[in-house]
PDB file of C-alpha atoms in Angstrom:
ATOM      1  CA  UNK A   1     148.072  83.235  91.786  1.00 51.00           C
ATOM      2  CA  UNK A   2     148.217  85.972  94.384  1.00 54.00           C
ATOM      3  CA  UNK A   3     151.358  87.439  92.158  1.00 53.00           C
ATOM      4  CA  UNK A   4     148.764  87.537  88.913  1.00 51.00           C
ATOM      5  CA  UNK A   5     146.153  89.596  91.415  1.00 52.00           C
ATOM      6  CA  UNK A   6     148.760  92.094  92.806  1.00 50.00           C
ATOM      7  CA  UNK A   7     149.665  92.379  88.585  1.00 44.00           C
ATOM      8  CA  UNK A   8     146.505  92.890  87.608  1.00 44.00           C
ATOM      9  CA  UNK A   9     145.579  95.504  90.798  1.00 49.00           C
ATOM     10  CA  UNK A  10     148.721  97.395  89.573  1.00 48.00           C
ATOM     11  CA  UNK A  11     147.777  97.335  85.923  1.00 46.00           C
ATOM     12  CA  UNK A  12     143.908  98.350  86.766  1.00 44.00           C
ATOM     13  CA  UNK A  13     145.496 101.145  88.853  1.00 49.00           C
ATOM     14  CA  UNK A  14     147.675 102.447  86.025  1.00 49.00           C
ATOM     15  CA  UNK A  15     144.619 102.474  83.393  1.00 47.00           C
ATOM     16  CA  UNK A  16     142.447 104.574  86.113  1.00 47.00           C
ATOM     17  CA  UNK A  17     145.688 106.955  86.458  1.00 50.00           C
ATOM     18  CA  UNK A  18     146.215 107.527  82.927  1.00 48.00           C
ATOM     19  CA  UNK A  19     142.851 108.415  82.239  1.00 48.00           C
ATOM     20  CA  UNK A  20     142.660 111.118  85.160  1.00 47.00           C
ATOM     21  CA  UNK A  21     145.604 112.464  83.531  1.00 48.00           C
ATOM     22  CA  UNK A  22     144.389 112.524  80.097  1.00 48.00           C
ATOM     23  CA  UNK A  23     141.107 114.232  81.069  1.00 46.00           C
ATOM     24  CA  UNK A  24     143.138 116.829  83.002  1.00 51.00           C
ATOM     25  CA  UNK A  25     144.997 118.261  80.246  1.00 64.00           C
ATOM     26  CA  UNK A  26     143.765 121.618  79.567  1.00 74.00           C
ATOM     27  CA  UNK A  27     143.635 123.516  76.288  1.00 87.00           C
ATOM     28  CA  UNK A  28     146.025 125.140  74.285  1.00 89.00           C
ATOM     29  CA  UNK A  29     145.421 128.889  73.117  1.00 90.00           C
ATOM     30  CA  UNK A  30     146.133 128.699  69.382  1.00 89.00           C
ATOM     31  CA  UNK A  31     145.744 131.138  66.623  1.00 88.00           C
ATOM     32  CA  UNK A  32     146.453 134.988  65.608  1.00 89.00           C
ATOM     33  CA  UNK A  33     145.125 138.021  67.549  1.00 90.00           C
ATOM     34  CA  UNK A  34     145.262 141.662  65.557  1.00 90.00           C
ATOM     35  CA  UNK A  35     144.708 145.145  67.545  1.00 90.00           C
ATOM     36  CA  UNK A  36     145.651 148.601  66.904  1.00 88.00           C
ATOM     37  CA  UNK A  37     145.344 151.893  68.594  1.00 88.00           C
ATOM     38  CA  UNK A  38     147.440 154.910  69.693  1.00 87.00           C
ATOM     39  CA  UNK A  39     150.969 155.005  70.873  1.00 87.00           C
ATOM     40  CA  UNK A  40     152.554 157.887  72.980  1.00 88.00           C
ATOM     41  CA  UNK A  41     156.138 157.603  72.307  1.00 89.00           C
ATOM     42  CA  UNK A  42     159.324 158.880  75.127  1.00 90.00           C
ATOM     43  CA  UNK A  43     160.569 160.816  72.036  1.00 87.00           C
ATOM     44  CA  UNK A  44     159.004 162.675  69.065  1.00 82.00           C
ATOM     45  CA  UNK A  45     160.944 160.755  66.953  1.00 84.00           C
ATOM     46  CA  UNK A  46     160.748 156.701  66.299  1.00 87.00           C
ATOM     47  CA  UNK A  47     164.742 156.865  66.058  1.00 89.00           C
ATOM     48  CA  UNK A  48     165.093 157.381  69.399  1.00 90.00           C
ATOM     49  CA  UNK A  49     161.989 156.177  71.316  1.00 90.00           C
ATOM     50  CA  UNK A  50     162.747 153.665  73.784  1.00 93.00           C
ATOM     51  CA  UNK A  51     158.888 153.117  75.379  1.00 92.00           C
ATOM     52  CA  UNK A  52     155.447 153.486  75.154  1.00 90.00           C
ATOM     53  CA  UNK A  53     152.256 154.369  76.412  1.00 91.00           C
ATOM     54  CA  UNK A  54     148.789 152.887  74.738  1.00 90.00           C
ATOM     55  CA  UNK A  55     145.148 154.313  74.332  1.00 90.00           C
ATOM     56  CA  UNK A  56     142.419 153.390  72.685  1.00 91.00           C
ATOM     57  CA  UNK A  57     143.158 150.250  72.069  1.00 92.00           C
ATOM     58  CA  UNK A  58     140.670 147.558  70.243  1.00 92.00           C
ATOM     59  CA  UNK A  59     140.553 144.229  68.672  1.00 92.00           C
ATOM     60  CA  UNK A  60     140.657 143.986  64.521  1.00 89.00           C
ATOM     61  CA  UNK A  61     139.748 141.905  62.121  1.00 86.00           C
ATOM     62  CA  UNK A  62     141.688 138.445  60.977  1.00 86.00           C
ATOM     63  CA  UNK A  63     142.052 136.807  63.819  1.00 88.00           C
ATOM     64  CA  UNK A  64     142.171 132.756  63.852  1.00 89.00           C
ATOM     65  CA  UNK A  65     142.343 130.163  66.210  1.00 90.00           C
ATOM     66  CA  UNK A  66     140.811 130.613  69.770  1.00 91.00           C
ATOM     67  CA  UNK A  67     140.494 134.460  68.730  1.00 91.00           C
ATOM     68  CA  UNK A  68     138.391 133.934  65.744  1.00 91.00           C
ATOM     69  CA  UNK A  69     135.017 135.330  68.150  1.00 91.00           C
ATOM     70  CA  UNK A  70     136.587 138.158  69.245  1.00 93.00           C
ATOM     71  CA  UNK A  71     134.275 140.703  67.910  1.00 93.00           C
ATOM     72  CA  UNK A  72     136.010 143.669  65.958  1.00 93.00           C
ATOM     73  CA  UNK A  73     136.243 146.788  68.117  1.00 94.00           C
ATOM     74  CA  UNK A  74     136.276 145.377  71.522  1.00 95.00           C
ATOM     75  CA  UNK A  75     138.414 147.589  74.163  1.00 96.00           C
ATOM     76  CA  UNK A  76     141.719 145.996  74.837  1.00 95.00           C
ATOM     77  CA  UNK A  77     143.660 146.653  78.240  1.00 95.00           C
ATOM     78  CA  UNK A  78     147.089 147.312  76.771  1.00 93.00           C
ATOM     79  CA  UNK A  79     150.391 148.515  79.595  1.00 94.00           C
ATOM     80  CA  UNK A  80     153.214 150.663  78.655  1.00 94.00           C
ATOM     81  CA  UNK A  81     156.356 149.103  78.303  1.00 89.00           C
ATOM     82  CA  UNK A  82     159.959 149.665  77.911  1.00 94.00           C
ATOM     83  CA  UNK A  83     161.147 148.329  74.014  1.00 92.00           C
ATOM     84  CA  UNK A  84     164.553 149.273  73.869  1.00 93.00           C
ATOM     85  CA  UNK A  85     166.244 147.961  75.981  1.00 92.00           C
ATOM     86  CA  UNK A  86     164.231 144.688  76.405  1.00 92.00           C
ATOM     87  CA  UNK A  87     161.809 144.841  79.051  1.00 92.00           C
ATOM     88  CA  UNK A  88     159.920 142.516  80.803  1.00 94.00           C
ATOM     89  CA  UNK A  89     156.103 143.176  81.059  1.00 94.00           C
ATOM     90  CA  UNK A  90     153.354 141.390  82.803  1.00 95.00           C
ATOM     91  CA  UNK A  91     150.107 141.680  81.257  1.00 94.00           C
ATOM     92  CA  UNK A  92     150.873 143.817  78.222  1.00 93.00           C
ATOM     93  CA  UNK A  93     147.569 143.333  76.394  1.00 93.00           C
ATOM     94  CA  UNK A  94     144.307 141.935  78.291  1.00 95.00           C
ATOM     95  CA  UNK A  95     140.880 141.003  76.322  1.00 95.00           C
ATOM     96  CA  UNK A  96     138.121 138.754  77.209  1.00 95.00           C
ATOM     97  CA  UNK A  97     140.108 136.805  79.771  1.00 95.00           C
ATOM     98  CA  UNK A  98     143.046 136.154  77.762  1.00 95.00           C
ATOM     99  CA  UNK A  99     146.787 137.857  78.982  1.00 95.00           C
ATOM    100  CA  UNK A 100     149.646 138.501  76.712  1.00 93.00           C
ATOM    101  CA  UNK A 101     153.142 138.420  79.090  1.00 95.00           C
ATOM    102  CA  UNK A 102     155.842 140.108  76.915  1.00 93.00           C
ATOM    103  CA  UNK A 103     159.275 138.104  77.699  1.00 95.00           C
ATOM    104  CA  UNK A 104     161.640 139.519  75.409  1.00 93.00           C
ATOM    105  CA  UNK A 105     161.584 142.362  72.114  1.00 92.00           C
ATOM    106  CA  UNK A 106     163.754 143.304  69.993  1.00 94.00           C
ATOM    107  CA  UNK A 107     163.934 146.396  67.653  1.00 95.00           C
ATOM    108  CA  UNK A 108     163.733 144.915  63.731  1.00 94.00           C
ATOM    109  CA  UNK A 109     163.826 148.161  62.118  1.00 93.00           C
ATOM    110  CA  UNK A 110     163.570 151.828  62.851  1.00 92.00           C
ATOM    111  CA  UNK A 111     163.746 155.271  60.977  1.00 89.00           C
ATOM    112  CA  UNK A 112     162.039 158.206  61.669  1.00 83.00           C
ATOM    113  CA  UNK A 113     158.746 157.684  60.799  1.00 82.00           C
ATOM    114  CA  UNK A 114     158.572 153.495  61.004  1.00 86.00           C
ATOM    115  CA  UNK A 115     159.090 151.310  64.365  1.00 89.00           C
ATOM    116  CA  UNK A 116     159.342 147.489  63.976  1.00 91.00           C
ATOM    117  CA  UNK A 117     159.609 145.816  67.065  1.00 91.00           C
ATOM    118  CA  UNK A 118     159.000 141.975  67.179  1.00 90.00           C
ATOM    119  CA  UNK A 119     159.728 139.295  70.268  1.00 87.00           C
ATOM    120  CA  UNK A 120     158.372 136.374  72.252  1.00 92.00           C
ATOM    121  CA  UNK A 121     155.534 136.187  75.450  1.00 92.00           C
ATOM    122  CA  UNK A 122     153.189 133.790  77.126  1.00 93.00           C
ATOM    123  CA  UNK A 123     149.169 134.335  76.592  1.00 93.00           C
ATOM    124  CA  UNK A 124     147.441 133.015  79.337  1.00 94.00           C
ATOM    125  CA  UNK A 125     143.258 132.488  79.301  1.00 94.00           C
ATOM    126  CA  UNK A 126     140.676 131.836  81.101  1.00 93.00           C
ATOM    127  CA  UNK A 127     140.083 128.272  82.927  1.00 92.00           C
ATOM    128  CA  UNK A 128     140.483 125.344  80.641  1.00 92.00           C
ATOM    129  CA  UNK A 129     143.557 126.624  78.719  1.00 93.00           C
ATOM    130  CA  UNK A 130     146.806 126.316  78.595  1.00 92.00           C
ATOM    131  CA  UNK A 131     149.967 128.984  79.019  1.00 92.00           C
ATOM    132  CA  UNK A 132     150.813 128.838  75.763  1.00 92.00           C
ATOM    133  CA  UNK A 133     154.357 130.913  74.401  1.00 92.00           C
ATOM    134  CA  UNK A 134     153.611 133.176  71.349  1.00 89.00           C
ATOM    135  CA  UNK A 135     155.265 135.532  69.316  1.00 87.00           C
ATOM    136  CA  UNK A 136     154.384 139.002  68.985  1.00 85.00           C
ATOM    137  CA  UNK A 137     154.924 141.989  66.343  1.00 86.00           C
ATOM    138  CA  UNK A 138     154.383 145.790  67.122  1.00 86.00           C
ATOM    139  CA  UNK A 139     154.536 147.944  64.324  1.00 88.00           C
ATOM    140  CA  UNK A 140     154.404 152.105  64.359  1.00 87.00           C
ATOM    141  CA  UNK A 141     153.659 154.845  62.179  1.00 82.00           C
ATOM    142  CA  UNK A 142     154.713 158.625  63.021  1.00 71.00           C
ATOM    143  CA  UNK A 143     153.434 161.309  59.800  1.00 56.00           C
ATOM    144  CA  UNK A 144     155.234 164.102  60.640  1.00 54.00           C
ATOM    145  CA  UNK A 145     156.393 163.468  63.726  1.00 51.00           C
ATOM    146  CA  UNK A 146     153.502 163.718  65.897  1.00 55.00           C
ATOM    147  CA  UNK A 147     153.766 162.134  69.221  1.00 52.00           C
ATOM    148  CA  UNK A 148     150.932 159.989  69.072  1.00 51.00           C
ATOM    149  CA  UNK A 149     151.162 157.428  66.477  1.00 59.00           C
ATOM    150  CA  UNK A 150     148.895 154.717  65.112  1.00 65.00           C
ATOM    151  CA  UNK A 151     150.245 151.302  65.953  1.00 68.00           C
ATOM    152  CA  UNK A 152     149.338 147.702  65.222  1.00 68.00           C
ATOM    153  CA  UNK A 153     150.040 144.927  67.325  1.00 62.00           C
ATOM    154  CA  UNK A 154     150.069 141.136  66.129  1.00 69.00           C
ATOM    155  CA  UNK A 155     150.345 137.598  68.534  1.00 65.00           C
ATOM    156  CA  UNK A 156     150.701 134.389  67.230  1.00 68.00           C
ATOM    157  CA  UNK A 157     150.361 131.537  69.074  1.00 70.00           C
ATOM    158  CA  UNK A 158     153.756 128.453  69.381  1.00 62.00           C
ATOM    159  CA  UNK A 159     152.008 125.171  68.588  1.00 52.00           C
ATOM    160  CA  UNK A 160     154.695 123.139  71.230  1.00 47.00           C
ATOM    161  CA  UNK A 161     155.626 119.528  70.274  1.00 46.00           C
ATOM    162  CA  UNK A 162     152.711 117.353  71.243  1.00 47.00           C
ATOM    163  CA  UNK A 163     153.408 113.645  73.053  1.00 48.00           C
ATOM    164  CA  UNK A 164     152.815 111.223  71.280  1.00 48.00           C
ATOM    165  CA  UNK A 165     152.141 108.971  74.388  1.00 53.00           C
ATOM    166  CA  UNK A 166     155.197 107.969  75.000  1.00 50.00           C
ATOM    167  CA  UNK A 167     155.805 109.552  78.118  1.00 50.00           C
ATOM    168  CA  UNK A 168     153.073 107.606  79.658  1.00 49.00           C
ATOM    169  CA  UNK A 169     153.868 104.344  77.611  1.00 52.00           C
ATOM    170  CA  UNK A 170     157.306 104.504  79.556  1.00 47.00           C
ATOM    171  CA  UNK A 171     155.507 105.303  82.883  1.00 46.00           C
ATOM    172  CA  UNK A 172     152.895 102.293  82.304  1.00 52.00           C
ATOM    173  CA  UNK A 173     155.966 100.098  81.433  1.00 52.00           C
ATOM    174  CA  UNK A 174     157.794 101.095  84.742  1.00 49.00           C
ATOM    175  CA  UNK A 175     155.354 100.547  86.759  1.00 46.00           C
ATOM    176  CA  UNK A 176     154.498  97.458  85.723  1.00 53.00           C
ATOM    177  CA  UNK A 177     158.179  96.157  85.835  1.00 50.00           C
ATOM    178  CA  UNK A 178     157.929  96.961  89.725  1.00 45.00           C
ATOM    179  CA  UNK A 179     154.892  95.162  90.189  1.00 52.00           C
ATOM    180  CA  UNK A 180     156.331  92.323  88.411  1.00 52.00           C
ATOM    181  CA  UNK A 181     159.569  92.816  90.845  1.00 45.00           C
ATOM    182  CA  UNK A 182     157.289  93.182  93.908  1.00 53.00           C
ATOM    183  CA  UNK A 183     154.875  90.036  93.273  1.00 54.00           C
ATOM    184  CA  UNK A 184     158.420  88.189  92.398  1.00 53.00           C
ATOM    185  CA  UNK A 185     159.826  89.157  95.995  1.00 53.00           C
ATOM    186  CA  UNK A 186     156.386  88.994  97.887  1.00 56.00           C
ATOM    187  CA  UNK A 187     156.606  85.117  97.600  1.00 57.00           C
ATOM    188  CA  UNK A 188     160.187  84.865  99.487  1.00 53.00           C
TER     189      UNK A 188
END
């Protein structure tokens, strides 16, 4: 009898447990942010321009997901960075609490007057949501080989694999099998 108590303590423990985890899990930052502005390249020309430098920089239109309010035109905090070679850079964009950390890029395509560079970060928000990896692609435009060019710049959100509660099916299970082993041994 004192074996089904100790069980039953365990298992009531467990349920309490789980559900503090559950209603700890924060949000994920989903969806598609667009901004442009203007780039200052290294180099007059695109061929050879290795980094950047950013200025009035603003939120567009089409965005989805936990970026569908951002209202069109709102200043964006944007670093320069190093593209070529690959360059880490913490905080690359910033608007209304949300981060973009650029991890990796990689130069698609390039000629004179076109600059595709595309690669992989982590957005970060405000309380409540989740680092969440995303994808990026910066595009550039140089007529005539000014140094300041037009640019766009596109992050979409990684949707990782959810769990489908079998992480903490498997830690329920365990836990209970040592109960069951402790209230087994408690009686010797």
């Amino acid at each position: 009898m004192k074996s089904i108590k100790h069980l039953l303590a365990s298992m009531l423990a467990m349920v309490v447990a789980a559900s503090f985890a559950l209603s700890a899990q924060a949000t994920p930052i989903t969806g598609i942010l667009n901004i442009a502005g203007t780039a200052n390249f290294n180099t007059s020309s695109l061929t050879t321009a290795s980094s950047a430098t950013f200025s009035d920089v603003i939120v567009l239109g089409g965005n989805m997901g936990t970026f569908a309010g951002f209202g069109v035109g709102t200043p964006v905090v944007m670093a320069s960075y190093t593209f070529d070679p690959s360059t880490i850079t913490n905080g690359l964009w910033s608007v209304n609490g949300f981060t973009f950390n650029l991890l990796s890029s990689t130069v698609v395509s390039r000629s004179a007057t076109f600059l595709s560079v595309s690669g992989t970060g982590i957005i970060t928000g405000p309380a409540g949501f989740d680092a969440t990896p995303g994808m990026w692609a910066f595009t550039s435009q140089n007529a005539g080989g000014r140094p300041h060019d037009t640019f766009s710049f596109s992050a979409n959100t990684v949707a990782a694999a959810p769990d489908s509660g079998m992480t903490l099916a498997l830690l329920g299970a365990g836990l209970m099998g040592l109960a069951a082993f402790r209230a087994k041994f408690a009686k010797v």
